[in-house]
Amino acid sequence: MTQEHQPASAMQPADASWDKEQLAAWDKRYFWHPFTQMQVYAREDNVIFARGAGNYLYDLDGKAYLDAISSLWCNVHGHRHPRLDAALQAQMGRVAHSTTLGASNPPAILLAKRLAELAPAGLERVFYSEDGAEAVEIAVKMAFHFWRNSGRPEKRRFLTLDNAYHGDTVGAVSVGGMDLFHNVYQDLLFHADRLPSPYGLARALFGARDWDQPAATAAWLQRLEEMLRERGGEIAALVMESGIQGAAGLLPFPKGILAGARALCDRHDVLLILDEVATGFGRTGRLFACEHEAVRPDLMALGKGLSGGYLPLAATLTTQRIYDAFLGEFGETRQFYHGHTFTGNPLACAVALENLQIFEDEQILERLAGRIRHLHDGLAAFWQHPHVGAVRQFGLMVGIEVVADKSTGSAYPYGERVEYAISRAAIERGVYTRPLGDTLVLMPPLSITAEEIDRILATLAEALDAVTSAPRT
Ligand SMILES: *Cc1c(COP(=O)(O)O)cnc(C)c1O
């Protein structure tokens, strides 16, 4: 069953009770938005989404927008999917929330079992939280605590990558590597050792078109090996995104990085934490991106698409080996001291369970390959554009790098917000997107159709032309 997109019926009279001018004013008066310069936001017109249906969102006037970034990378099967809505309503008829501290609930139990069955073999213990940053932070604390409980407290350092993004809490920022977001908080963070970004190194060696080379993989793995040889005895874990660095501008890894990192971590007795928050749940064409290289991390962070993009839900999956290190009698104080009020929330777990069932019943992954290829073919033309420096794709995750000058590859000045202007031009044309630095981002829901992909690409090309050919002010 696929949901129909019904722009006309998506609007119902109830929306008329919302006063658009009033809401826009109160939005600017009271609501401090994430990752937003509010002084600029306050003088612009911003979209207020009132409804969604399928791959579309609708504002208060009923204007439709194709959701080309899956509501910030989390929507999976479209908005208001009948089965997800029904699963949520069914659970609401039972209970919205009950604690999982020392107690349990059916959706959380069933979802943990399902995740353990679907995850790479060996990941069989599930710890819930609400957001991706928490899932990563929990993995970091578990890795640290694991070595303490194993009598190896000297293994307390973390290894991370330039351009990494793992979320915005202090622990997640500590293992991040995006200087623009992170430098200001430097004094607040714990130290992590850093390796180059796999894409960054590969591109520096082989250029924007030919970066995906075995020699690039070998060069990066050599850096990792040197680091592990020097400091492996003190390193608790290597933390990395799974196959592509998302927030830094969609920077895919050369083939073999994940498998190579897994082998080196094994050799040096270092845990591997893979952040699948963005890549999980089909976004790269497989359920989890690490499946492309048959890698099983020691800890895997999930979020975003876990609930189909419906509710805040995240999870940290780990192995029996790590789990066992926390076992003991109560007085031995080996337990994991971590939990959140809404851990294992039954509404979120119920909708996540149905999300996974849809993958199976509708053969979502089997049907995805054709659309990923269609997207790839459509993207080829962007390489010719005079203001595009690179086009990057991993599955349905796409970054189009905008340049001021193609011959030098130089970016537009940060303050000019050229990429925002391009995204805004696309939004005006009915395609909702949001850039990352100098990169335009596309990350449509898995339910996107070939026709919708065509429309997104055509709209983006138009927006790109309109903004880059206009005289700069
Ligand atoms: C979005 C993201 C996070 C953070 O998730 P939140 O739910 O925003 O806290 C962590 N890691 C990656 C790779 C992400 O893309």
Coordinates of C-alpha atoms and ligand atoms in Angstrom, one line a residue:
M1 CA 0.0 0.0 0.0
T2 CA 1.4 3.4 -0.9
Q3 CA -0.2 6.6 0.3
E4 CA -1.7 8.9 -2.2
H5 CA -0.6 12.5 -2.3
Q6 CA -3.7 14.6 -2.1
P7 CA -2.9 18.3 -2.1
A8 CA -6.6 19.2 -2.3
S9 CA -7.8 17.1 0.6
A10 CA -4.8 17.9 2.7
M11 CA -6.4 21.2 3.8
Q12 CA -9.3 21.0 6.1
P13 CA -11.4 23.8 7.4
A14 CA -9.8 23.6 10.9
D15 CA -6.8 25.4 9.5
A16 CA -8.9 28.4 9.0
S17 CA -9.0 28.9 12.8
W18 CA -5.3 29.7 12.8
D19 CA -4.6 33.4 12.3
K20 CA -1.5 33.4 10.1
E21 CA -0.3 37.0 10.9
Q22 CA -0.7 36.4 14.6
L23 CA 1.2 33.1 14.5
A24 CA 4.0 34.6 12.5
A25 CA 4.3 37.5 15.0
W26 CA 4.2 35.1 18.0
D27 CA 6.7 32.8 16.4
K28 CA 9.2 35.7 16.2
R29 CA 8.3 37.0 19.6
Y30 CA 8.6 33.8 21.6
F31 CA 10.1 30.9 19.7
W32 CA 14.0 30.7 19.7
H33 CA 14.7 28.4 16.7
P34 CA 17.5 25.9 16.5
F35 CA 20.7 26.7 14.5
T36 CA 19.1 30.0 13.5
Q37 CA 20.3 33.6 13.6
M38 CA 17.1 35.0 15.1
Q39 CA 17.9 38.6 14.1
V40 CA 17.8 37.5 10.5
Y41 CA 14.8 35.1 11.0
A42 CA 12.9 38.0 12.5
R43 CA 13.1 40.1 9.4
E44 CA 12.2 37.3 7.0
D45 CA 9.0 35.5 6.0
N46 CA 9.3 32.0 7.2
V47 CA 7.2 28.9 6.4
I48 CA 4.8 27.7 9.0
F49 CA 3.9 24.1 8.2
A50 CA 0.4 23.2 9.2
R51 CA -0.1 19.8 7.6
G52 CA 1.6 17.0 5.8
A53 CA 0.5 14.2 3.4
G54 CA 2.7 11.8 1.6
N55 CA 5.9 13.5 0.4
Y56 CA 4.3 17.0 0.8
L57 CA 4.0 19.6 3.5
Y58 CA 1.4 22.4 3.5
D59 CA 1.7 25.8 5.0
L60 CA -1.2 27.8 6.6
D61 CA -2.4 29.0 3.2
G62 CA -2.5 25.5 1.9
K63 CA 0.5 26.0 -0.4
A64 CA 2.3 22.6 -1.0
Y65 CA 6.0 21.9 -0.6
L66 CA 7.8 18.7 -1.6
D67 CA 9.7 17.7 1.5
A68 CA 13.1 17.3 -0.2
I69 CA 15.0 17.0 3.1
S70 CA 12.6 14.6 4.8
S71 CA 11.9 17.2 7.5
L72 CA 15.5 17.3 8.4
W73 CA 16.5 13.8 7.4
C74 CA 14.0 11.9 9.5
N75 CA 10.8 11.2 7.5
V76 CA 10.9 7.8 5.8
H77 CA 7.6 6.7 4.3
G78 CA 6.0 10.1 3.9
H79 CA 3.8 12.2 6.2
R80 CA 0.5 10.9 7.6
H81 CA 1.2 7.4 6.5
P82 CA -2.1 5.5 7.3
R83 CA -0.3 2.6 9.0
L84 CA 1.9 4.8 11.1
D85 CA -1.0 7.0 12.1
A86 CA -3.0 3.9 13.0
A87 CA -0.2 2.4 15.1
L88 CA 0.1 5.7 17.0
Q89 CA -3.6 5.9 17.6
A90 CA -3.8 2.3 18.8
Q91 CA -1.1 2.9 21.4
M92 CA -2.8 6.2 22.5
G93 CA -5.8 4.1 23.3
R94 CA -3.6 2.2 25.8
V95 CA -1.2 4.6 27.4
A96 CA 1.0 7.5 26.2
H97 CA 3.8 7.1 28.6
S98 CA 5.0 4.9 31.5
T99 CA 8.4 4.6 32.9
T100 CA 11.0 2.0 31.9
L101 CA 13.2 2.5 35.0
G102 CA 12.8 -0.9 36.5
A103 CA 9.6 -1.5 34.5
S104 CA 8.7 -2.2 30.9
N105 CA 6.1 -1.8 28.2
P106 CA 5.1 -4.0 25.2
P107 CA 6.1 -1.7 22.3
A108 CA 9.6 -1.1 23.8
I109 CA 10.1 -4.8 24.3
L110 CA 8.9 -5.7 20.8
L111 CA 10.9 -3.0 19.2
A112 CA 14.2 -4.0 21.0
K113 CA 13.7 -7.6 19.7
R114 CA 13.0 -6.4 16.2
L115 CA 16.1 -4.1 16.1
A116 CA 18.3 -6.9 17.4
E117 CA 17.0 -9.1 14.6
L118 CA 17.5 -6.5 11.9
A119 CA 20.8 -5.0 13.0
P120 CA 24.2 -6.6 11.9
A121 CA 24.5 -9.9 13.7
G122 CA 25.9 -9.5 17.2
L123 CA 24.2 -6.2 18.0
E124 CA 21.6 -7.6 20.4
R125 CA 21.1 -5.2 23.3
V126 CA 19.1 -2.0 22.8
F127 CA 19.3 1.1 25.0
Y128 CA 16.7 3.8 24.2
S129 CA 16.9 7.6 24.3
E130 CA 15.1 10.4 22.4
D131 CA 17.6 12.1 20.1
G132 CA 20.6 11.2 18.0
A133 CA 23.0 13.2 20.2
E134 CA 21.9 11.2 23.2
A135 CA 22.3 7.9 21.3
V136 CA 25.9 8.9 20.5
E137 CA 26.6 10.2 24.0
I138 CA 25.3 7.0 25.5
A139 CA 27.6 5.0 23.2
V140 CA 30.6 7.1 24.4
K141 CA 29.7 6.6 28.0
M142 CA 29.1 2.9 27.5
A143 CA 32.5 2.5 25.8
F144 CA 34.3 4.5 28.6
H145 CA 32.5 2.6 31.3
F146 CA 33.0 -0.8 29.6
W147 CA 36.8 -0.4 29.8
R148 CA 36.5 0.7 33.5
N149 CA 34.4 -2.4 34.3
S150 CA 36.9 -4.5 32.4
G151 CA 39.8 -3.4 34.5
R152 CA 41.3 -1.2 31.8
P153 CA 40.7 2.4 33.0
E154 CA 43.6 3.6 31.0
K155 CA 41.5 3.2 27.8
R156 CA 39.7 6.5 28.2
R157 CA 40.6 8.5 25.0
F158 CA 38.3 8.9 22.0
L159 CA 39.3 9.0 18.4
T160 CA 37.1 11.1 16.1
L161 CA 37.3 12.6 12.6
D162 CA 37.6 16.1 11.2
N163 CA 34.1 17.2 9.9
A164 CA 32.3 14.7 12.1
Y165 CA 28.9 15.6 13.4
H166 CA 27.3 13.6 16.2
G167 CA 24.8 16.0 17.7
D168 CA 24.8 19.1 19.9
T169 CA 25.0 17.9 23.6
V170 CA 28.4 18.5 25.2
G171 CA 29.5 14.8 24.9
A172 CA 28.4 14.6 21.3
V173 CA 30.1 17.8 20.5
S174 CA 33.3 16.6 22.1
V175 CA 33.5 13.8 19.6
G176 CA 32.5 16.1 16.8
G177 CA 34.8 17.8 14.3
M178 CA 32.9 20.7 12.8
D179 CA 34.9 23.7 13.8
L180 CA 32.2 26.2 12.8
F181 CA 29.7 24.7 15.2
H182 CA 32.1 23.5 17.9
N183 CA 35.0 26.0 18.4
V184 CA 33.1 28.4 20.6
Y185 CA 32.4 25.5 23.1
Q186 CA 36.0 24.3 23.1
D187 CA 36.7 25.0 26.8
L188 CA 33.6 23.0 27.7
L189 CA 34.5 19.8 25.9
F190 CA 36.6 16.7 26.7
H191 CA 39.6 16.1 24.5
A192 CA 39.3 13.7 21.5
D193 CA 42.1 12.8 19.2
R194 CA 41.3 13.6 15.5
L195 CA 41.9 12.0 12.2
P196 CA 41.4 13.6 8.8
S197 CA 38.0 13.3 7.1
P198 CA 38.1 10.4 4.7
Y199 CA 36.4 12.4 2.0
G200 CA 38.6 15.4 2.7
L201 CA 41.8 13.4 2.4
A202 CA 40.6 11.6 -0.7
R203 CA 39.6 14.8 -2.4
A204 CA 42.8 16.5 -1.5
L205 CA 44.7 13.6 -3.1
F206 CA 42.5 12.8 -6.1
G207 CA 40.1 15.7 -6.7
A208 CA 36.4 16.4 -6.7
R209 CA 35.6 13.8 -9.4
D210 CA 38.0 10.9 -8.7
W211 CA 38.2 10.9 -4.9
D212 CA 36.8 7.4 -4.5
Q213 CA 40.1 5.5 -5.1
P214 CA 41.5 2.5 -3.3
A215 CA 44.7 4.6 -2.8
A216 CA 42.6 7.1 -0.9
T217 CA 41.2 4.4 1.4
A218 CA 44.7 3.1 1.9
A219 CA 46.1 6.5 2.8
W220 CA 43.4 7.2 5.4
L221 CA 43.7 3.7 6.9
Q222 CA 47.4 4.3 7.2
R223 CA 46.7 7.4 9.3
L224 CA 44.4 5.4 11.5
E225 CA 46.9 2.6 11.9
E226 CA 49.6 5.0 12.9
M227 CA 47.3 6.6 15.5
L228 CA 46.3 3.2 16.9
R229 CA 49.8 1.9 17.1
E230 CA 50.9 5.0 19.0
R231 CA 47.9 5.4 21.3
G232 CA 45.7 2.3 20.9
G233 CA 46.4 1.2 24.5
E234 CA 44.7 4.4 25.7
I235 CA 41.9 4.6 23.2
A236 CA 38.5 3.5 24.3
A237 CA 36.8 3.8 20.9
L238 CA 36.9 5.2 17.4
V239 CA 33.7 7.2 16.7
M240 CA 32.5 7.9 13.2
E241 CA 29.5 8.4 11.0
S242 CA 28.6 5.3 9.0
G243 CA 29.8 5.7 5.4
I244 CA 29.1 9.5 4.9
Q245 CA 29.6 12.6 7.0
G246 CA 26.3 14.3 6.9
A247 CA 26.2 17.7 8.5
A248 CA 29.6 18.7 7.1
G249 CA 28.0 18.7 3.7
L250 CA 27.3 15.1 2.7
L251 CA 30.9 13.8 2.4
P252 CA 30.9 10.1 1.5
F253 CA 33.7 7.8 2.4
P254 CA 35.8 6.1 -0.2
K255 CA 35.0 2.4 -0.4
G256 CA 36.7 0.2 2.1
I257 CA 37.0 2.8 4.9
L258 CA 34.5 1.2 7.2
A259 CA 35.7 -2.4 6.7
G260 CA 39.3 -1.3 7.1
A261 CA 38.5 0.7 10.3
R262 CA 36.7 -2.3 11.7
A263 CA 39.8 -4.6 11.1
L264 CA 42.2 -2.1 12.6
C265 CA 40.0 -1.5 15.6
D266 CA 39.9 -5.3 16.2
R267 CA 43.7 -5.6 15.8
H268 CA 44.3 -2.8 18.4
D269 CA 41.4 -3.8 20.8
V270 CA 39.6 -0.5 20.2
L271 CA 35.8 -0.3 20.1
L272 CA 34.1 1.0 17.0
I273 CA 31.1 3.3 17.5
L274 CA 29.2 3.9 14.3
D275 CA 26.7 6.7 14.1
E276 CA 23.9 5.6 11.9
V277 CA 21.6 8.4 13.0
A278 CA 21.4 9.9 9.5
T279 CA 22.2 6.8 7.4
G280 CA 20.0 4.3 9.2
F281 CA 16.6 3.1 7.9
G282 CA 17.2 2.9 4.2
R283 CA 18.6 6.3 3.4
T284 CA 21.7 4.7 1.7
G285 CA 19.8 1.9 0.0
R286 CA 20.4 -0.7 2.8
L287 CA 18.7 -0.7 6.1
F288 CA 22.0 0.4 7.8
A289 CA 24.9 1.9 5.8
C290 CA 27.4 -0.4 7.5
E291 CA 25.8 -3.3 5.7
H292 CA 27.4 -2.1 2.4
E293 CA 30.8 -3.3 3.8
A294 CA 29.4 -6.1 6.1
V295 CA 30.7 -4.2 9.2
R296 CA 29.3 -4.8 12.6
P297 CA 30.2 -2.0 15.0
D298 CA 30.5 -2.5 18.8
L299 CA 28.1 0.3 19.4
M300 CA 25.6 1.7 16.9
A301 CA 23.7 4.9 17.3
L302 CA 20.2 5.2 15.7
G303 CA 17.8 8.1 15.6
K304 CA 16.1 10.3 13.0
G305 CA 14.3 7.6 10.8
L306 CA 13.8 5.1 13.6
S307 CA 10.3 6.2 14.3
G308 CA 9.7 6.9 10.6
G309 CA 10.3 10.5 11.4
Y310 CA 7.2 10.7 13.6
L311 CA 8.5 11.1 17.2
P312 CA 11.7 11.7 19.0
L313 CA 13.2 8.2 19.4
A314 CA 16.8 7.0 19.4
A315 CA 18.6 3.9 20.4
T316 CA 22.1 2.7 21.1
L317 CA 22.7 -1.0 20.1
T318 CA 25.5 -3.0 21.4
T319 CA 27.0 -6.5 21.8
Q320 CA 26.7 -9.1 24.4
R321 CA 30.4 -8.6 25.2
I322 CA 29.8 -5.0 26.2
Y323 CA 26.5 -5.7 27.9
D324 CA 28.1 -8.5 30.0
A325 CA 30.7 -6.1 31.4
F326 CA 28.0 -4.2 33.2
L327 CA 26.5 -7.3 35.0
G328 CA 27.0 -7.9 38.7
E329 CA 25.2 -7.8 42.0
F330 CA 23.6 -4.5 42.9
G331 CA 26.2 -3.6 45.4
E332 CA 29.1 -4.0 43.0
T333 CA 27.9 -0.8 41.3
R334 CA 28.8 -1.9 37.7
Q335 CA 25.4 -0.9 36.2
F336 CA 25.1 1.8 33.5
Y337 CA 24.2 5.0 35.3
H338 CA 22.2 6.7 32.6
G339 CA 18.5 7.2 31.8
H340 CA 16.0 9.7 30.6
T341 CA 12.4 10.4 31.7
F342 CA 11.0 9.2 28.4
T343 CA 13.3 6.3 27.8
G344 CA 11.4 3.6 25.8
N345 CA 8.3 5.8 25.3
P346 CA 5.5 3.5 24.2
L347 CA 4.0 5.9 21.6
A348 CA 7.4 6.3 19.9
C349 CA 8.2 2.6 20.1
A350 CA 4.9 1.6 18.7
V351 CA 5.3 3.8 15.7
A352 CA 8.9 2.7 15.2
L353 CA 7.7 -0.9 15.2
E354 CA 5.2 -0.2 12.5
N355 CA 7.9 1.7 10.5
L356 CA 10.0 -1.5 10.4
Q357 CA 7.0 -3.6 9.5
I358 CA 6.3 -1.3 6.5
F359 CA 9.9 -1.9 5.3
E360 CA 9.1 -5.6 5.2
D361 CA 5.5 -5.6 4.0
E362 CA 6.1 -3.1 1.2
Q363 CA 9.5 -4.3 0.2
I364 CA 10.8 -0.8 0.5
L365 CA 14.5 -1.5 0.2
E366 CA 14.0 -3.8 -2.8
R367 CA 12.2 -1.0 -4.6
L368 CA 14.7 1.7 -3.7
A369 CA 17.6 0.8 -6.0
G370 CA 15.8 2.0 -9.1
R371 CA 15.0 5.4 -7.6
I372 CA 18.6 5.9 -6.3
R373 CA 19.8 5.3 -9.9
H374 CA 17.2 7.7 -11.2
L375 CA 18.4 10.3 -8.8
H376 CA 22.0 9.6 -9.8
D377 CA 21.2 10.0 -13.5
G378 CA 19.4 13.2 -12.9
L379 CA 22.2 14.7 -10.8
A380 CA 24.8 14.2 -13.6
A381 CA 23.8 17.5 -15.3
F382 CA 24.7 19.5 -12.2
W383 CA 28.4 18.8 -12.8
Q384 CA 28.2 21.1 -15.8
H385 CA 26.7 24.0 -13.9
P386 CA 29.1 27.0 -13.8
H387 CA 28.5 27.4 -10.0
V388 CA 28.7 23.7 -9.0
G389 CA 32.0 22.4 -7.7
A390 CA 31.0 18.9 -6.8
V391 CA 28.0 16.6 -6.7
R392 CA 28.0 13.9 -3.9
Q393 CA 25.6 11.1 -3.5
F394 CA 25.2 8.1 -1.2
G395 CA 21.8 6.5 -1.8
L396 CA 19.2 9.2 -1.2
M397 CA 21.6 11.5 0.5
V398 CA 22.8 14.2 -1.8
G399 CA 25.1 17.3 -1.5
I400 CA 25.6 19.8 -4.3
E401 CA 28.6 22.0 -3.6
V402 CA 28.1 25.6 -4.7
V403 CA 31.1 27.6 -5.8
A404 CA 31.6 31.3 -6.6
D405 CA 34.3 30.5 -9.1
K406 CA 34.5 27.1 -10.7
S407 CA 38.1 27.4 -11.9
T408 CA 39.4 28.1 -8.4
G409 CA 36.7 26.2 -6.5
S410 CA 36.3 29.2 -4.2
A411 CA 33.1 29.5 -2.1
Y412 CA 30.9 32.5 -1.8
P413 CA 31.6 34.5 1.3
Y414 CA 29.8 32.9 4.3
G415 CA 27.9 36.1 5.3
E416 CA 26.3 36.5 1.8
R417 CA 24.2 33.3 2.4
V418 CA 24.0 32.5 -1.3
E419 CA 23.1 28.9 -0.6
Y420 CA 20.3 30.1 1.6
A421 CA 19.1 32.3 -1.2
I422 CA 19.1 29.3 -3.5
S423 CA 17.2 27.1 -1.1
R424 CA 14.8 30.0 -0.5
A425 CA 14.2 30.2 -4.3
A426 CA 13.5 26.5 -4.3
I427 CA 11.1 26.9 -1.4
E428 CA 9.2 29.7 -3.2
R429 CA 8.9 27.2 -6.1
G430 CA 7.4 24.6 -3.8
V431 CA 10.4 22.4 -2.9
Y432 CA 11.5 22.6 0.7
T433 CA 15.2 22.3 1.3
R434 CA 17.9 23.6 3.6
P435 CA 21.6 24.0 2.8
L436 CA 24.6 23.1 4.9
G437 CA 27.4 25.7 4.5
D438 CA 28.1 25.9 0.8
T439 CA 26.3 22.7 0.1
L440 CA 22.7 22.3 -1.2
V441 CA 21.1 19.3 0.4
L442 CA 18.6 16.8 -0.9
M443 CA 17.5 13.9 1.2
P444 CA 14.0 12.9 0.1
P445 CA 11.9 10.4 1.9
L446 CA 12.2 6.7 0.7
S447 CA 8.6 7.1 -0.6
I448 CA 9.7 9.7 -3.2
T449 CA 8.7 8.9 -6.7
A450 CA 10.7 9.2 -9.9
E451 CA 8.5 12.1 -11.1
E452 CA 9.0 13.9 -7.8
I453 CA 12.8 13.4 -8.0
D454 CA 12.6 15.1 -11.5
R455 CA 10.6 17.9 -10.1
I456 CA 13.0 18.5 -7.2
L457 CA 16.1 18.5 -9.5
A458 CA 14.4 20.8 -12.1
T459 CA 13.4 23.2 -9.3
L460 CA 16.8 23.2 -7.8
A461 CA 18.5 23.9 -11.1
E462 CA 16.1 26.8 -11.7
A463 CA 16.8 28.2 -8.2
L464 CA 20.5 27.8 -8.7
D465 CA 20.4 29.7 -12.0
A466 CA 18.1 32.4 -10.7
V467 CA 20.4 33.2 -7.7
T468 CA 23.8 32.7 -9.2
S469 CA 23.0 34.7 -12.4
A470 CA 21.5 37.6 -10.4
P471 CA 23.7 40.6 -9.8
R472 CA 25.2 40.2 -6.3
T473 CA 24.3 43.0 -3.8
Ligands
LIG1 C1 21.2 14.5 13.2 C2 22.4 13.7 13.6 C3 22.8 13.5 14.9 C4 22.0 14.2 16.0 O1 20.7 13.8 16.2 P1 19.7 14.7 17.0 O2 18.4 13.9 17.0 O3 19.5 16.0 16.2 O4 20.3 14.9 18.3 C5 23.8 12.7 15.2 N1 24.5 12.1 14.3 C6 24.3 12.3 13.0 C7 25.1 11.6 12.0 C8 23.2 13.1 12.6 O5 23.0 13.3 11.3

